[in-house]
Amino acid sequence: MDLLTLLLENKLEDSLPFPPALKASWLAEGVLQLLPQELPQEKKLDTLIISAGIHGNETAPVEIVLQLLSQLAQGSLPLRHNLLLIFGNLPAMRTGQRYIDNDLNRMFGGRQQNFPPGNETNRAIELESIIRQFFSEPAVMDSNKYRHLDLHTAIRGSCHEQFALLPYQTRGYAADFLQWLEDSDIDALVFHNSAGGTFSHFTSEYFNADSCTLEIGKALPFGQNDLTRFSNIATALQDLVAGSFSIRRNKRVFKRYRVVDAIIKQHDSFQLNIPEDTKNFTELPDGFDIASQQNQSWKILSPANFILFPNAQVAIGLRAGLLLAQLT
């Protein structure tokens, strides 16, 4: 059987052998720790976390990480870092849903206590515990640097098909991490302006990891993804895992944005005054009344003219859009 079928049927752990150069440990369903065994003792390794499927209907990242896992298991891709691979929301993957009960990517950093108990709250607690366990490994504790790439796809189309969101952090962003993102041939970078409950923010805040949410296309069912569209991301991840530093940017344009404001839905009267098929990073005119609800409204004010993740159908209390300013 192929790796995707094994993953969805919970048979991957018993069916995937690894070469002696790798110490493989399954820490939970869909969570695999790989530690290289044949590197010089005096060399400090980096630590890398790659996660996919935090939203169950975002399938291309899952398929990309499974390709990476296959190459590691076959020995065709060397591992030069401590590595944790995470397939996030397996019940939602099996049903093709974004989530079963509530959005898992709003629950990290203890925020699951703000939601009714369910599939995602249990998984958030489990993943937080696993991350803490992973970072307590002696080999990981002695790492030179930490990185976390949380792979997603967007619900809607986008003016930038591939982009990264960097969590808000009080420390500076690592120059080599920003360079890797640019070299990976993504189209844009977004800097958050406040703390949040995303998986990437959790690893950034609690473990000082260089983290990002990496959006690489549009959500489609398993088997309908054209992975050749994301070969740049697959190559960049292979490069990072192998420590080869060989990728170079080919695209000419690379844009940066910062979040200025978040549109939070707080009432049943909420309205978002743009078409449902509005693309991410659409530029809106100054003075446009973009959203309203009881006793509150949002207006487009320069330089925050760009909309990201517009979605009027989110649950009350969740984000219905981000307003961005382009950086020069």
mmCIF file of C-alpha atoms in Angstrom:
data_model
loop_
_atom_site.group_PDB
_atom_site.id
_atom_site.type_symbol
_atom_site.label_atom_id
_atom_site.label_comp_id
_atom_site.label_asym_id
_atom_site.label_seq_id
_atom_site.Cartn_x
_atom_site.Cartn_y
_atom_site.Cartn_z
ATOM 1 C CA MET A 1 0.000 0.000 0.000
ATOM 2 C CA ASP A 2 1.062 3.601 -0.534
ATOM 3 C CA LEU A 3 2.090 5.742 2.435
ATOM 4 C CA LEU A 4 -1.054 7.882 2.321
ATOM 5 C CA THR A 5 -3.299 4.831 2.651
ATOM 6 C CA LEU A 6 -1.127 3.506 5.479
ATOM 7 C CA LEU A 7 -1.314 6.862 7.268
ATOM 8 C CA LEU A 8 -5.092 7.139 6.972
ATOM 9 C CA GLU A 9 -5.585 3.507 8.067
ATOM 10 C CA ASN A 10 -3.214 3.943 11.034
ATOM 11 C CA LYS A 11 -0.820 1.298 9.687
ATOM 12 C CA LEU A 12 2.167 3.505 8.914
ATOM 13 C CA GLU A 13 3.971 2.870 12.214
ATOM 14 C CA ASP A 14 4.150 -0.904 11.638
ATOM 15 C CA SER A 15 4.865 -0.790 7.914
ATOM 16 C CA LEU A 16 7.739 1.645 7.448
ATOM 17 C CA PRO A 17 11.325 0.464 8.089
ATOM 18 C CA PHE A 18 14.195 2.941 8.371
ATOM 19 C CA PRO A 19 17.926 2.570 7.640
ATOM 20 C CA PRO A 20 20.322 2.026 10.584
ATOM 21 C CA ALA A 21 21.556 5.618 10.204
ATOM 22 C CA LEU A 22 18.239 6.824 11.626
ATOM 23 C CA LYS A 23 16.762 6.236 15.066
ATOM 24 C CA ALA A 24 13.005 6.280 14.523
ATOM 25 C CA SER A 25 10.456 6.641 17.348
ATOM 26 C CA TRP A 26 6.700 7.026 16.946
ATOM 27 C CA LEU A 27 5.648 9.356 19.771
ATOM 28 C CA ALA A 28 1.914 9.211 18.951
ATOM 29 C CA GLU A 29 -0.268 8.439 15.965
ATOM 30 C CA GLY A 30 1.055 10.526 13.089
ATOM 31 C CA VAL A 31 4.051 11.848 15.038
ATOM 32 C CA LEU A 32 7.502 10.505 14.130
ATOM 33 C CA GLN A 33 10.832 11.459 15.722
ATOM 34 C CA LEU A 34 13.948 10.809 13.634
ATOM 35 C CA LEU A 35 17.438 11.271 15.060
ATOM 36 C CA PRO A 36 20.565 10.786 12.904
ATOM 37 C CA GLN A 37 23.025 8.261 14.343
ATOM 38 C CA GLU A 38 26.114 8.591 12.150
ATOM 39 C CA LEU A 39 27.248 12.200 12.511
ATOM 40 C CA PRO A 40 30.426 13.305 14.293
ATOM 41 C CA GLN A 41 29.909 13.520 18.051
ATOM 42 C CA GLU A 42 31.450 16.978 18.246
ATOM 43 C CA LYS A 43 29.033 18.428 15.703
ATOM 44 C CA LYS A 44 26.032 20.318 17.082
ATOM 45 C CA LEU A 45 22.922 19.549 15.081
ATOM 46 C CA ASP A 46 19.959 21.756 14.298
ATOM 47 C CA THR A 47 16.452 20.645 15.209
ATOM 48 C CA LEU A 48 13.653 20.714 12.662
ATOM 49 C CA ILE A 49 9.889 20.214 13.018
ATOM 50 C CA ILE A 50 7.775 19.781 9.892
ATOM 51 C CA SER A 51 4.012 19.533 10.388
ATOM 52 C CA ALA A 52 1.111 19.126 7.955
ATOM 53 C CA GLY A 53 -2.570 18.365 8.152
ATOM 54 C CA ILE A 54 -3.395 20.538 11.147
ATOM 55 C CA HIS A 55 -6.451 21.227 9.002
ATOM 56 C CA GLY A 56 -7.685 17.914 7.648
ATOM 57 C CA ASN A 57 -8.793 19.162 4.225
ATOM 58 C CA GLU A 58 -5.408 20.729 3.399
ATOM 59 C CA THR A 59 -3.961 17.745 1.619
ATOM 60 C CA ALA A 60 -1.053 18.873 -0.587
ATOM 61 C CA PRO A 61 1.266 19.448 2.407
ATOM 62 C CA VAL A 62 0.458 15.954 3.724
ATOM 63 C CA GLU A 63 1.413 14.440 0.376
ATOM 64 C CA ILE A 64 4.629 16.493 0.252
ATOM 65 C CA VAL A 65 5.668 15.398 3.753
ATOM 66 C CA LEU A 66 4.875 11.767 2.895
ATOM 67 C CA GLN A 67 7.207 12.071 -0.099
ATOM 68 C CA LEU A 68 9.881 13.402 2.227
ATOM 69 C CA LEU A 69 9.258 10.529 4.650
ATOM 70 C CA SER A 70 9.540 7.986 1.843
ATOM 71 C CA GLN A 71 12.909 9.396 0.775
ATOM 72 C CA LEU A 72 14.199 9.259 4.357
ATOM 73 C CA ALA A 73 12.981 5.678 4.821
ATOM 74 C CA GLN A 74 14.596 4.571 1.559
ATOM 75 C CA GLY A 75 17.874 6.240 2.462
ATOM 76 C CA SER A 76 17.839 8.399 -0.669
ATOM 77 C CA LEU A 77 17.666 11.589 1.433
ATOM 78 C CA PRO A 78 20.250 12.023 4.203
ATOM 79 C CA LEU A 79 19.165 13.464 7.541
ATOM 80 C CA ARG A 80 21.460 16.107 9.012
ATOM 81 C CA HIS A 81 19.164 17.365 11.785
ATOM 82 C CA ASN A 82 17.030 16.092 14.631
ATOM 83 C CA LEU A 83 13.641 15.846 12.940
ATOM 84 C CA LEU A 84 10.043 15.659 14.136
ATOM 85 C CA LEU A 85 7.389 14.940 11.489
ATOM 86 C CA ILE A 86 3.775 15.631 12.486
ATOM 87 C CA PHE A 87 0.548 14.751 10.672
ATOM 88 C CA GLY A 88 -1.795 16.906 12.688
ATOM 89 C CA ASN A 89 -5.513 16.128 12.517
ATOM 90 C CA LEU A 90 -5.922 12.567 11.295
ATOM 91 C CA PRO A 91 -9.661 12.153 12.037
ATOM 92 C CA ALA A 92 -10.369 15.279 9.969
ATOM 93 C CA MET A 93 -8.075 14.014 7.176
ATOM 94 C CA ARG A 94 -10.040 10.769 7.029
ATOM 95 C CA THR A 95 -13.339 12.611 6.581
ATOM 96 C CA GLY A 96 -11.977 15.369 4.327
ATOM 97 C CA GLN A 97 -12.995 18.075 6.782
ATOM 98 C CA ARG A 98 -11.092 21.122 8.002
ATOM 99 C CA TYR A 99 -11.792 19.975 11.561
ATOM 100 C CA ILE A 100 -14.181 17.716 13.467
ATOM 101 C CA ASP A 101 -15.277 19.970 16.343
ATOM 102 C CA ASN A 102 -13.273 23.225 16.283
ATOM 103 C CA ASP A 103 -10.249 24.757 14.559
ATOM 104 C CA LEU A 104 -7.113 23.061 15.904
ATOM 105 C CA ASN A 105 -4.903 25.924 14.727
ATOM 106 C CA ARG A 106 -6.513 28.317 17.214
ATOM 107 C CA MET A 107 -5.875 26.131 20.270
ATOM 108 C CA PHE A 108 -2.159 26.120 20.991
ATOM 109 C CA GLY A 109 -0.433 27.750 23.921
ATOM 110 C CA GLY A 110 -3.117 26.452 26.282
ATOM 111 C CA ARG A 111 -5.949 28.083 24.330
ATOM 112 C CA GLN A 112 -7.728 24.730 23.919
ATOM 113 C CA GLN A 113 -9.234 25.396 27.349
ATOM 114 C CA ASN A 114 -11.359 28.099 25.673
ATOM 115 C CA PHE A 115 -13.119 25.466 23.535
ATOM 116 C CA PRO A 116 -15.538 22.646 24.394
ATOM 117 C CA PRO A 117 -13.713 19.300 24.804
ATOM 118 C CA GLY A 118 -13.481 17.330 21.582
ATOM 119 C CA ASN A 119 -11.198 15.847 18.961
ATOM 120 C CA GLU A 120 -9.137 18.990 18.415
ATOM 121 C CA THR A 121 -8.768 19.990 22.068
ATOM 122 C CA ASN A 122 -7.439 16.496 22.826
ATOM 123 C CA ARG A 123 -5.002 16.668 19.919
ATOM 124 C CA ALA A 124 -3.785 20.145 20.898
ATOM 125 C CA ILE A 125 -3.015 18.896 24.412
ATOM 126 C CA GLU A 126 -1.272 15.826 22.984
ATOM 127 C CA LEU A 127 0.832 17.789 20.475
ATOM 128 C CA GLU A 128 1.886 20.353 23.074
ATOM 129 C CA SER A 129 2.985 17.509 25.370
ATOM 130 C CA ILE A 130 4.885 15.819 22.524
ATOM 131 C CA ILE A 131 6.667 19.035 21.597
ATOM 132 C CA ARG A 132 7.765 19.506 25.212
ATOM 133 C CA GLN A 133 8.943 15.893 25.323
ATOM 134 C CA PHE A 134 10.828 16.323 22.049
ATOM 135 C CA PHE A 135 12.595 19.451 23.262
ATOM 136 C CA SER A 136 13.643 17.632 26.445
ATOM 137 C CA GLU A 137 15.604 15.036 24.420
ATOM 138 C CA PRO A 138 19.330 15.501 25.220
ATOM 139 C CA ALA A 139 20.232 15.640 21.520
ATOM 140 C CA VAL A 140 17.556 18.257 20.889
ATOM 141 C CA MET A 141 18.403 20.328 23.963
ATOM 142 C CA ASP A 142 21.971 20.577 22.655
ATOM 143 C CA SER A 143 20.873 21.816 19.235
ATOM 144 C CA ASN A 144 22.422 24.812 17.533
ATOM 145 C CA LYS A 145 19.044 26.204 16.370
ATOM 146 C CA TYR A 146 15.385 25.239 16.120
ATOM 147 C CA ARG A 147 13.023 25.556 13.175
ATOM 148 C CA HIS A 148 9.356 24.709 12.696
ATOM 149 C CA LEU A 149 7.566 24.713 9.351
ATOM 150 C CA ASP A 150 3.807 24.205 9.631
ATOM 151 C CA LEU A 151 2.502 23.481 6.127
ATOM 152 C CA HIS A 152 -1.006 24.543 5.085
ATOM 153 C CA THR A 153 -3.110 25.398 2.043
ATOM 154 C CA ALA A 154 -5.580 28.277 1.822
ATOM 155 C CA ILE A 155 -9.348 27.848 1.565
ATOM 156 C CA ARG A 156 -9.575 30.336 -1.329
ATOM 157 C CA GLY A 157 -7.544 31.525 -4.277
ATOM 158 C CA SER A 158 -4.714 33.962 -3.724
ATOM 159 C CA CYS A 159 -2.875 36.706 -5.566
ATOM 160 C CA HIS A 160 0.217 35.053 -4.063
ATOM 161 C CA GLU A 161 -0.147 31.281 -4.398
ATOM 162 C CA GLN A 162 2.623 30.484 -1.919
ATOM 163 C CA PHE A 163 3.326 32.581 1.151
ATOM 164 C CA ALA A 164 4.550 32.338 4.727
ATOM 165 C CA LEU A 165 3.177 33.865 7.912
ATOM 166 C CA LEU A 166 5.681 34.604 10.651
ATOM 167 C CA PRO A 167 4.311 34.567 14.213
ATOM 168 C CA TYR A 168 4.590 37.681 16.321
ATOM 169 C CA GLN A 169 7.704 37.591 18.496
ATOM 170 C CA THR A 170 9.516 40.155 20.605
ATOM 171 C CA ARG A 171 12.947 38.941 19.490
ATOM 172 C CA GLY A 172 14.257 39.532 15.985
ATOM 173 C CA TYR A 173 13.654 37.134 13.115
ATOM 174 C CA ALA A 174 16.684 35.038 12.186
ATOM 175 C CA ALA A 175 18.279 36.323 8.986
ATOM 176 C CA ASP A 176 19.187 32.840 7.737
ATOM 177 C CA PHE A 177 15.596 31.662 8.235
ATOM 178 C CA LEU A 178 14.210 34.632 6.299
ATOM 179 C CA GLN A 179 16.759 33.924 3.578
ATOM 180 C CA TRP A 180 15.702 30.268 3.396
ATOM 181 C CA LEU A 181 12.087 31.340 2.989
ATOM 182 C CA GLU A 182 13.004 33.739 0.203
ATOM 183 C CA ASP A 183 15.209 31.152 -1.510
ATOM 184 C CA SER A 184 12.372 28.598 -1.345
ATOM 185 C CA ASP A 185 10.667 30.601 -4.115
ATOM 186 C CA ILE A 186 7.514 31.519 -2.229
ATOM 187 C CA ASP A 187 5.762 34.684 -3.349
ATOM 188 C CA ALA A 188 5.239 36.649 -0.147
ATOM 189 C CA LEU A 189 5.947 36.926 3.567
ATOM 190 C CA VAL A 190 3.512 38.196 6.224
ATOM 191 C CA PHE A 191 4.592 39.387 9.689
ATOM 192 C CA HIS A 192 1.970 39.010 12.444
ATOM 193 C CA ASN A 193 1.443 41.882 14.883
ATOM 194 C CA SER A 194 0.052 39.976 17.884
ATOM 195 C CA ALA A 195 0.160 36.626 19.648
ATOM 196 C CA GLY A 196 -2.127 33.847 18.446
ATOM 197 C CA GLY A 197 -3.110 30.246 18.957
ATOM 198 C CA THR A 198 -1.412 28.780 15.890
ATOM 199 C CA PHE A 199 0.957 25.828 16.060
ATOM 200 C CA SER A 200 3.828 27.914 14.679
ATOM 201 C CA HIS A 201 3.267 30.639 17.280
ATOM 202 C CA PHE A 202 3.409 28.001 20.035
ATOM 203 C CA THR A 203 6.848 26.727 19.036
ATOM 204 C CA SER A 204 8.123 30.268 18.489
ATOM 205 C CA GLU A 205 6.903 31.589 21.844
ATOM 206 C CA TYR A 206 7.680 28.638 24.093
ATOM 207 C CA PHE A 207 10.827 27.199 22.475
ATOM 208 C CA ASN A 208 12.358 30.149 20.595
ATOM 209 C CA ALA A 209 12.037 28.248 17.332
ATOM 210 C CA ASP A 210 12.276 29.992 13.984
ATOM 211 C CA SER A 211 8.713 29.139 13.011
ATOM 212 C CA CYS A 212 6.270 29.913 10.251
ATOM 213 C CA THR A 213 2.954 28.875 8.782
ATOM 214 C CA LEU A 214 3.671 28.063 5.150
ATOM 215 C CA GLU A 215 0.697 28.320 2.760
ATOM 216 C CA ILE A 216 1.382 26.548 -0.512
ATOM 217 C CA GLY A 217 -1.811 26.495 -2.554
ATOM 218 C CA LYS A 218 -5.538 25.849 -2.322
ATOM 219 C CA ALA A 219 -7.309 23.125 -0.320
ATOM 220 C CA LEU A 220 -8.240 20.149 -2.535
ATOM 221 C CA PRO A 221 -9.168 16.510 -1.803
ATOM 222 C CA PHE A 222 -6.437 13.867 -1.674
ATOM 223 C CA GLY A 223 -5.400 12.796 -5.153
ATOM 224 C CA GLN A 224 -6.381 16.075 -6.823
ATOM 225 C CA ASN A 225 -3.189 18.019 -6.092
ATOM 226 C CA ASP A 226 -0.706 18.850 -8.828
ATOM 227 C CA LEU A 227 2.422 18.555 -6.701
ATOM 228 C CA THR A 228 4.592 19.819 -9.545
ATOM 229 C CA ARG A 229 3.231 23.279 -8.691
ATOM 230 C CA PHE A 230 4.929 22.983 -5.317
ATOM 231 C CA SER A 231 8.197 21.374 -6.377
ATOM 232 C CA ASN A 232 10.032 24.442 -5.096
ATOM 233 C CA ILE A 233 8.743 23.792 -1.564
ATOM 234 C CA ALA A 234 9.514 20.060 -1.766
ATOM 235 C CA THR A 235 13.057 20.817 -2.932
ATOM 236 C CA ALA A 236 13.548 23.463 -0.244
ATOM 237 C CA LEU A 237 12.419 21.026 2.462
ATOM 238 C CA GLN A 238 14.721 18.310 1.124
ATOM 239 C CA ASP A 239 17.553 20.824 1.121
ATOM 240 C CA LEU A 240 16.812 21.809 4.711
ATOM 241 C CA VAL A 241 16.598 18.198 5.932
ATOM 242 C CA ALA A 242 19.856 17.267 4.201
ATOM 243 C CA GLY A 243 21.653 20.465 5.216
ATOM 244 C CA SER A 244 22.839 21.031 1.647
ATOM 245 C CA PHE A 245 22.083 24.793 1.317
ATOM 246 C CA SER A 246 21.824 24.524 -2.456
ATOM 247 C CA ILE A 247 18.490 26.197 -3.226
ATOM 248 C CA ARG A 248 18.460 29.560 -4.980
ATOM 249 C CA ARG A 249 15.557 31.862 -5.755
ATOM 250 C CA ASN A 250 14.263 31.861 -9.329
ATOM 251 C CA LYS A 251 11.180 34.090 -9.110
ATOM 252 C CA ARG A 252 11.789 37.813 -9.501
ATOM 253 C CA VAL A 253 9.125 39.192 -7.167
ATOM 254 C CA PHE A 254 9.082 38.658 -3.387
ATOM 255 C CA LYS A 255 6.700 40.831 -1.380
ATOM 256 C CA ARG A 256 6.479 41.463 2.355
ATOM 257 C CA TYR A 257 3.471 42.522 4.391
ATOM 258 C CA ARG A 258 2.673 43.216 8.024
ATOM 259 C CA VAL A 259 -0.635 42.644 9.784
ATOM 260 C CA VAL A 260 -2.211 45.934 10.886
ATOM 261 C CA ASP A 261 -5.599 44.761 12.151
ATOM 262 C CA ALA A 262 -7.659 41.616 12.619
ATOM 263 C CA ILE A 263 -11.380 41.467 11.860
ATOM 264 C CA ILE A 264 -12.901 39.378 14.666
ATOM 265 C CA LYS A 265 -16.467 38.118 14.344
ATOM 266 C CA GLN A 266 -18.242 38.741 17.651
ATOM 267 C CA HIS A 267 -21.947 38.792 16.764
ATOM 268 C CA ASP A 268 -24.509 37.073 14.542
ATOM 269 C CA SER A 269 -25.039 40.403 12.755
ATOM 270 C CA PHE A 270 -21.506 40.224 11.302
ATOM 271 C CA GLN A 271 -21.224 41.085 7.605
ATOM 272 C CA LEU A 272 -18.210 41.032 5.325
ATOM 273 C CA ASN A 273 -18.787 43.391 2.409
ATOM 274 C CA ILE A 274 -16.752 41.635 -0.276
ATOM 275 C CA PRO A 275 -17.632 38.720 -2.606
ATOM 276 C CA GLU A 276 -17.107 35.237 -1.186
ATOM 277 C CA ASP A 277 -14.542 34.441 -3.891
ATOM 278 C CA THR A 278 -12.312 37.443 -3.073
ATOM 279 C CA LYS A 279 -8.700 36.298 -3.294
ATOM 280 C CA ASN A 280 -6.137 36.584 -0.542
ATOM 281 C CA PHE A 281 -4.003 39.739 -0.871
ATOM 282 C CA THR A 282 -6.680 41.578 -2.851
ATOM 283 C CA GLU A 283 -6.043 45.331 -2.668
ATOM 284 C CA LEU A 284 -9.074 47.361 -1.570
ATOM 285 C CA PRO A 285 -9.715 51.105 -2.008
ATOM 286 C CA ASP A 286 -9.159 53.630 0.754
ATOM 287 C CA GLY A 287 -12.305 54.306 2.774
ATOM 288 C CA PHE A 288 -14.057 51.055 1.811
ATOM 289 C CA ASP A 289 -16.369 49.712 4.566
ATOM 290 C CA ILE A 290 -15.148 46.147 4.608
ATOM 291 C CA ALA A 291 -17.014 44.668 7.584
ATOM 292 C CA SER A 292 -19.540 45.460 10.271
ATOM 293 C CA GLN A 293 -21.352 43.969 13.220
ATOM 294 C CA GLN A 294 -23.398 45.262 16.122
ATOM 295 C CA ASN A 295 -21.720 48.453 17.451
ATOM 296 C CA GLN A 296 -18.563 47.942 15.351
ATOM 297 C CA SER A 297 -17.304 48.433 11.804
ATOM 298 C CA TRP A 298 -14.043 48.231 9.880
ATOM 299 C CA LYS A 299 -12.918 50.640 7.169
ATOM 300 C CA ILE A 300 -9.948 50.315 4.825
ATOM 301 C CA LEU A 301 -7.373 52.911 5.813
ATOM 302 C CA SER A 302 -4.071 53.254 3.966
ATOM 303 C CA PRO A 303 -1.546 51.662 4.131
ATOM 304 C CA ALA A 304 -3.569 48.609 5.311
ATOM 305 C CA ASN A 305 -5.272 48.077 1.939
ATOM 306 C CA PHE A 306 -4.840 44.310 1.546
ATOM 307 C CA ILE A 307 -7.163 41.580 2.827
ATOM 308 C CA LEU A 308 -5.989 38.124 3.893
ATOM 309 C CA PHE A 309 -8.125 35.098 4.881
ATOM 310 C CA PRO A 310 -11.539 36.787 4.461
ATOM 311 C CA ASN A 311 -14.212 34.406 5.725
ATOM 312 C CA ALA A 312 -17.579 35.533 7.068
ATOM 313 C CA GLN A 313 -18.554 31.950 7.948
ATOM 314 C CA VAL A 314 -16.136 31.509 10.854
ATOM 315 C CA ALA A 315 -17.522 30.833 14.316
ATOM 316 C CA ILE A 316 -18.154 33.742 16.654
ATOM 317 C CA GLY A 317 -14.956 34.757 18.399
ATOM 318 C CA LEU A 318 -12.712 33.777 15.503
ATOM 319 C CA ARG A 319 -10.887 35.827 12.890
ATOM 320 C CA ALA A 320 -12.848 36.740 9.754
ATOM 321 C CA GLY A 321 -9.933 38.433 7.995
ATOM 322 C CA LEU A 322 -6.618 40.229 8.375
ATOM 323 C CA LEU A 323 -5.815 43.703 7.057
ATOM 324 C CA LEU A 324 -2.277 44.019 5.734
ATOM 325 C CA ALA A 325 0.108 46.802 4.806
ATOM 326 C CA GLN A 326 2.730 46.130 2.156
ATOM 327 C CA LEU A 327 6.317 46.728 3.230
ATOM 328 C CA THR A 328 8.862 48.337 0.951
#
